[in-house]
mmCIF file of C-alpha atoms in Angstrom:
data_model
loop_
_atom_site.group_PDB
_atom_site.id
_atom_site.type_symbol
_atom_site.label_atom_id
_atom_site.label_comp_id
_atom_site.label_asym_id
_atom_site.label_seq_id
_atom_site.Cartn_x
_atom_site.Cartn_y
_atom_site.Cartn_z
ATOM 1 C CA UNK A 1 93.381 156.510 17.462
ATOM 2 C CA UNK A 2 90.444 157.819 19.453
ATOM 3 C CA UNK A 3 88.436 154.726 18.571
ATOM 4 C CA UNK A 4 91.285 152.410 19.432
ATOM 5 C CA UNK A 5 91.792 154.133 22.781
ATOM 6 C CA UNK A 6 88.078 154.030 23.505
ATOM 7 C CA UNK A 7 87.840 150.413 22.533
ATOM 8 C CA UNK A 8 90.996 149.568 24.538
ATOM 9 C CA UNK A 9 89.716 151.482 27.584
ATOM 10 C CA UNK A 10 86.304 149.863 27.244
ATOM 11 C CA UNK A 11 87.896 146.475 26.807
ATOM 12 C CA UNK A 12 90.113 147.022 29.849
ATOM 13 C CA UNK A 13 87.094 148.215 31.831
ATOM 14 C CA UNK A 14 85.086 145.172 30.764
ATOM 15 C CA UNK A 15 87.943 142.789 31.598
ATOM 16 C CA UNK A 16 88.429 144.469 34.993
ATOM 17 C CA UNK A 17 84.743 144.327 35.877
ATOM 18 C CA UNK A 18 84.317 140.782 34.563
ATOM 19 C CA UNK A 19 87.484 139.570 36.228
ATOM 20 C CA UNK A 20 86.631 141.192 39.557
ATOM 21 C CA UNK A 21 83.148 139.668 39.455
ATOM 22 C CA UNK A 22 84.584 136.267 38.626
ATOM 23 C CA UNK A 23 87.226 136.527 41.359
ATOM 24 C CA UNK A 24 84.637 137.831 43.826
ATOM 25 C CA UNK A 25 82.287 134.956 43.044
ATOM 26 C CA UNK A 26 85.071 132.349 43.215
ATOM 27 C CA UNK A 27 86.463 133.889 46.381
ATOM 28 C CA UNK A 28 83.006 133.916 48.005
ATOM 29 C CA UNK A 29 82.491 130.262 47.024
ATOM 30 C CA UNK A 30 85.967 129.323 48.326
ATOM 31 C CA UNK A 31 85.518 131.145 51.634
ATOM 32 C CA UNK A 32 82.021 129.742 52.006
ATOM 33 C CA UNK A 33 83.345 126.239 51.315
ATOM 34 C CA UNK A 34 86.220 126.648 53.798
ATOM 35 C CA UNK A 35 83.843 127.891 56.529
ATOM 36 C CA UNK A 36 81.359 125.090 55.876
ATOM 37 C CA UNK A 37 84.139 122.484 55.832
ATOM 38 C CA UNK A 38 85.627 123.878 59.068
ATOM 39 C CA UNK A 39 82.278 123.888 60.880
ATOM 40 C CA UNK A 40 81.469 120.458 59.512
ATOM 41 C CA UNK A 41 84.841 119.008 60.532
ATOM 42 C CA UNK A 42 84.680 120.627 64.007
ATOM 43 C CA UNK A 43 81.169 119.281 64.526
ATOM 44 C CA UNK A 44 82.213 115.845 63.279
ATOM 45 C CA UNK A 45 85.235 115.876 65.609
ATOM 46 C CA UNK A 46 83.075 116.923 68.584
ATOM 47 C CA UNK A 47 80.577 114.197 67.803
ATOM 48 C CA UNK A 48 83.453 111.709 67.506
ATOM 49 C CA UNK A 49 84.804 112.750 70.941
ATOM 50 C CA UNK A 50 81.343 112.413 72.459
ATOM 51 C CA UNK A 51 80.901 108.978 70.876
ATOM 52 C CA UNK A 52 84.289 107.874 72.276
ATOM 53 C CA UNK A 53 83.390 109.183 75.745
ATOM 54 C CA UNK A 54 80.032 107.384 75.658
ATOM 55 C CA UNK A 55 81.723 104.172 74.483
ATOM 56 C CA UNK A 56 84.321 104.421 77.269
ATOM 57 C CA UNK A 57 81.594 105.023 79.844
ATOM 58 C CA UNK A 58 79.541 102.125 78.480
ATOM 59 C CA UNK A 59 82.644 99.880 78.640
ATOM 60 C CA UNK A 60 83.333 100.824 82.284
ATOM 61 C CA UNK A 61 79.694 100.276 83.266
ATOM 62 C CA UNK A 62 79.696 96.868 81.562
ATOM 63 C CA UNK A 63 82.875 95.919 83.463
ATOM 64 C CA UNK A 64 81.227 96.880 86.748
ATOM 65 C CA UNK A 65 78.058 94.968 85.881
ATOM 66 C CA UNK A 66 79.957 91.889 84.722
ATOM 67 C CA UNK A 67 81.870 91.660 88.011
ATOM 68 C CA UNK A 68 85.139 93.416 87.141
ATOM 69 C CA UNK A 69 84.581 96.106 89.734
ATOM 70 C CA UNK A 70 88.203 95.962 90.931
ATOM 71 C CA UNK A 71 89.362 97.248 87.540
ATOM 72 C CA UNK A 72 87.248 100.373 87.962
ATOM 73 C CA UNK A 73 88.198 101.072 91.584
ATOM 74 C CA UNK A 74 90.372 104.119 92.229
ATOM 75 C CA UNK A 75 94.027 103.443 92.998
ATOM 76 C CA UNK A 76 93.765 104.721 96.597
ATOM 77 C CA UNK A 77 90.921 102.278 97.310
ATOM 78 C CA UNK A 78 92.984 99.372 95.961
ATOM 79 C CA UNK A 79 95.974 100.394 98.083
ATOM 80 C CA UNK A 80 93.769 100.717 101.175
ATOM 81 C CA UNK A 81 92.263 97.274 100.569
ATOM 82 C CA UNK A 82 95.704 95.683 100.059
ATOM 83 C CA UNK A 83 97.113 97.299 103.207
ATOM 84 C CA UNK A 84 94.068 96.150 105.188
ATOM 85 C CA UNK A 85 94.445 92.568 103.966
ATOM 86 C CA UNK A 86 98.160 92.554 104.761
ATOM 87 C CA UNK A 87 97.482 93.991 108.226
ATOM 88 C CA UNK A 88 94.861 91.296 108.853
ATOM 89 C CA UNK A 89 97.329 88.612 107.780
ATOM 90 C CA UNK A 90 99.992 90.116 110.061
ATOM 91 C CA UNK A 91 97.615 90.195 113.006
ATOM 92 C CA UNK A 92 96.567 86.588 112.331
ATOM 93 C CA UNK A 93 100.195 85.464 112.256
ATOM 94 C CA UNK A 94 100.869 87.387 115.468
ATOM 95 C CA UNK A 95 97.793 85.865 117.095
ATOM 96 C CA UNK A 96 98.869 82.315 116.247
ATOM 97 C CA UNK A 97 102.399 83.083 117.428
ATOM 98 C CA UNK A 98 101.002 84.319 120.743
ATOM 99 C CA UNK A 99 98.842 81.202 121.041
ATOM 100 C CA UNK A 100 101.915 79.003 120.566
ATOM 101 C CA UNK A 101 103.832 81.108 123.115
ATOM 102 C CA UNK A 102 100.913 80.727 125.501
ATOM 103 C CA UNK A 103 101.097 76.955 125.072
ATOM 104 C CA UNK A 104 104.779 77.061 126.038
ATOM 105 C CA UNK A 105 103.975 79.104 129.145
ATOM 106 C CA UNK A 106 101.184 76.702 130.079
ATOM 107 C CA UNK A 107 103.696 73.848 130.038
ATOM 108 C CA UNK A 108 106.096 75.859 132.209
ATOM 109 C CA UNK A 109 103.244 76.660 134.572
ATOM 110 C CA UNK A 110 102.372 72.964 134.952
ATOM 111 C CA UNK A 111 106.011 72.137 135.546
ATOM 112 C CA UNK A 112 106.186 74.885 138.176
ATOM 113 C CA UNK A 113 102.975 73.651 139.847
ATOM 114 C CA UNK A 114 104.371 70.129 139.967
ATOM 115 C CA UNK A 115 107.635 71.373 141.515
ATOM 116 C CA UNK A 116 105.658 73.367 144.088
ATOM 117 C CA UNK A 117 103.931 70.265 145.291
ATOM 118 C CA UNK A 118 107.144 68.276 145.612
ATOM 119 C CA UNK A 119 108.226 70.269 148.699
ATOM 120 C CA UNK A 120 107.431 69.464 152.302
ATOM 121 C CA UNK A 121 105.388 71.879 154.479
ATOM 122 C CA UNK A 122 108.360 74.115 155.395
ATOM 123 C CA UNK A 123 109.531 74.214 151.785
ATOM 124 C CA UNK A 124 106.046 75.153 150.568
ATOM 125 C CA UNK A 125 105.847 77.959 153.159
ATOM 126 C CA UNK A 126 109.259 79.321 152.093
ATOM 127 C CA UNK A 127 108.314 79.086 148.434
ATOM 128 C CA UNK A 128 105.009 80.919 149.008
ATOM 129 C CA UNK A 129 106.903 83.723 150.786
ATOM 130 C CA UNK A 130 109.274 83.971 147.796
ATOM 131 C CA UNK A 131 106.288 83.976 145.410
ATOM 132 C CA UNK A 132 104.662 86.797 147.367
ATOM 133 C CA UNK A 133 107.888 88.803 147.416
ATOM 134 C CA UNK A 134 108.387 88.310 143.675
ATOM 135 C CA UNK A 135 104.806 89.093 142.627
ATOM 136 C CA UNK A 136 103.881 91.984 144.927
ATOM 137 C CA UNK A 137 107.122 92.831 146.720
ATOM 138 C CA UNK A 138 109.291 95.892 146.330
ATOM 139 C CA UNK A 139 111.961 96.235 143.656
ATOM 140 C CA UNK A 140 114.681 95.439 146.218
ATOM 141 C CA UNK A 141 112.900 92.227 147.294
ATOM 142 C CA UNK A 142 112.513 91.127 143.677
ATOM 143 C CA UNK A 143 116.177 91.890 142.912
ATOM 144 C CA UNK A 144 117.189 89.997 146.047
ATOM 145 C CA UNK A 145 115.312 86.883 144.873
ATOM 146 C CA UNK A 146 116.797 87.224 141.390
ATOM 147 C CA UNK A 147 120.322 87.585 142.809
ATOM 148 C CA UNK A 148 119.843 84.516 145.037
ATOM 149 C CA UNK A 149 118.531 82.500 142.040
ATOM 150 C CA UNK A 150 121.487 83.483 139.839
ATOM 151 C CA UNK A 151 123.917 82.663 142.673
ATOM 152 C CA UNK A 152 122.364 79.201 143.174
ATOM 153 C CA UNK A 153 122.373 78.506 139.413
ATOM 154 C CA UNK A 154 126.059 79.425 139.194
ATOM 155 C CA UNK A 155 126.995 77.351 142.230
ATOM 156 C CA UNK A 156 125.217 74.266 140.860
ATOM 157 C CA UNK A 157 126.279 74.926 137.244
ATOM 158 C CA UNK A 158 122.649 74.954 136.139
ATOM 159 C CA UNK A 159 123.480 76.431 132.708
ATOM 160 C CA UNK A 160 124.679 72.957 131.675
ATOM 161 C CA UNK A 161 121.294 71.457 132.572
ATOM 162 C CA UNK A 162 119.180 74.003 130.665
ATOM 163 C CA UNK A 163 118.529 71.914 127.591
ATOM 164 C CA UNK A 164 114.861 72.768 127.106
ATOM 165 C CA UNK A 165 114.745 75.867 129.276
ATOM 166 C CA UNK A 166 115.851 79.206 127.841
ATOM 167 C CA UNK A 167 115.542 82.045 130.360
ATOM 168 C CA UNK A 168 113.828 85.048 128.779
ATOM 169 C CA UNK A 169 115.213 87.519 131.348
ATOM 170 C CA UNK A 170 118.976 87.992 131.191
ATOM 171 C CA UNK A 171 119.126 89.861 134.520
ATOM 172 C CA UNK A 172 122.198 89.301 136.685
ATOM 173 C CA UNK A 173 123.334 91.081 139.859
ATOM 174 C CA UNK A 174 126.196 92.593 137.864
ATOM 175 C CA UNK A 175 123.896 94.109 135.203
ATOM 176 C CA UNK A 176 122.980 97.687 135.921
ATOM 177 C CA UNK A 177 119.279 98.436 135.954
ATOM 178 C CA UNK A 178 118.235 101.399 133.807
ATOM 179 C CA UNK A 179 115.553 102.336 136.361
#
């Protein structure tokens, strides 16, 4: 019995020591492999990210070099450029509109100059006094001339003869001035 117990204890001790050594060795190898794989995969992933960043940067630089600079511009710069172009177009349209308006006023001016010269000496003198009152006269003098003009137009029914003429000032003696 003593021998069997000794042999059983020795066998158990040998199995325990051998098994623990085997597990320790396998565990060390497994942990070592996991650490190496983790470091290797992290390094490979970092290198992959760097390669992607370099490729993206190279792609953007090639687009700039090849003339596709507008694709690389920031959004605020594109918006600023578009607004500037639209403003320039608006100002150009306004300028040409003003030029056409100026042409209309030039025609009216020539018509007015012709009518000025169709008066006799007394008529020219009266007209020049009215011109002076209208251009540099007081507000009451200007309103007086306007009221007289509206009264004459109404008496002669001039609104029926205004085919090409559209008055731009709708002033009448009945309208109340806001000033």
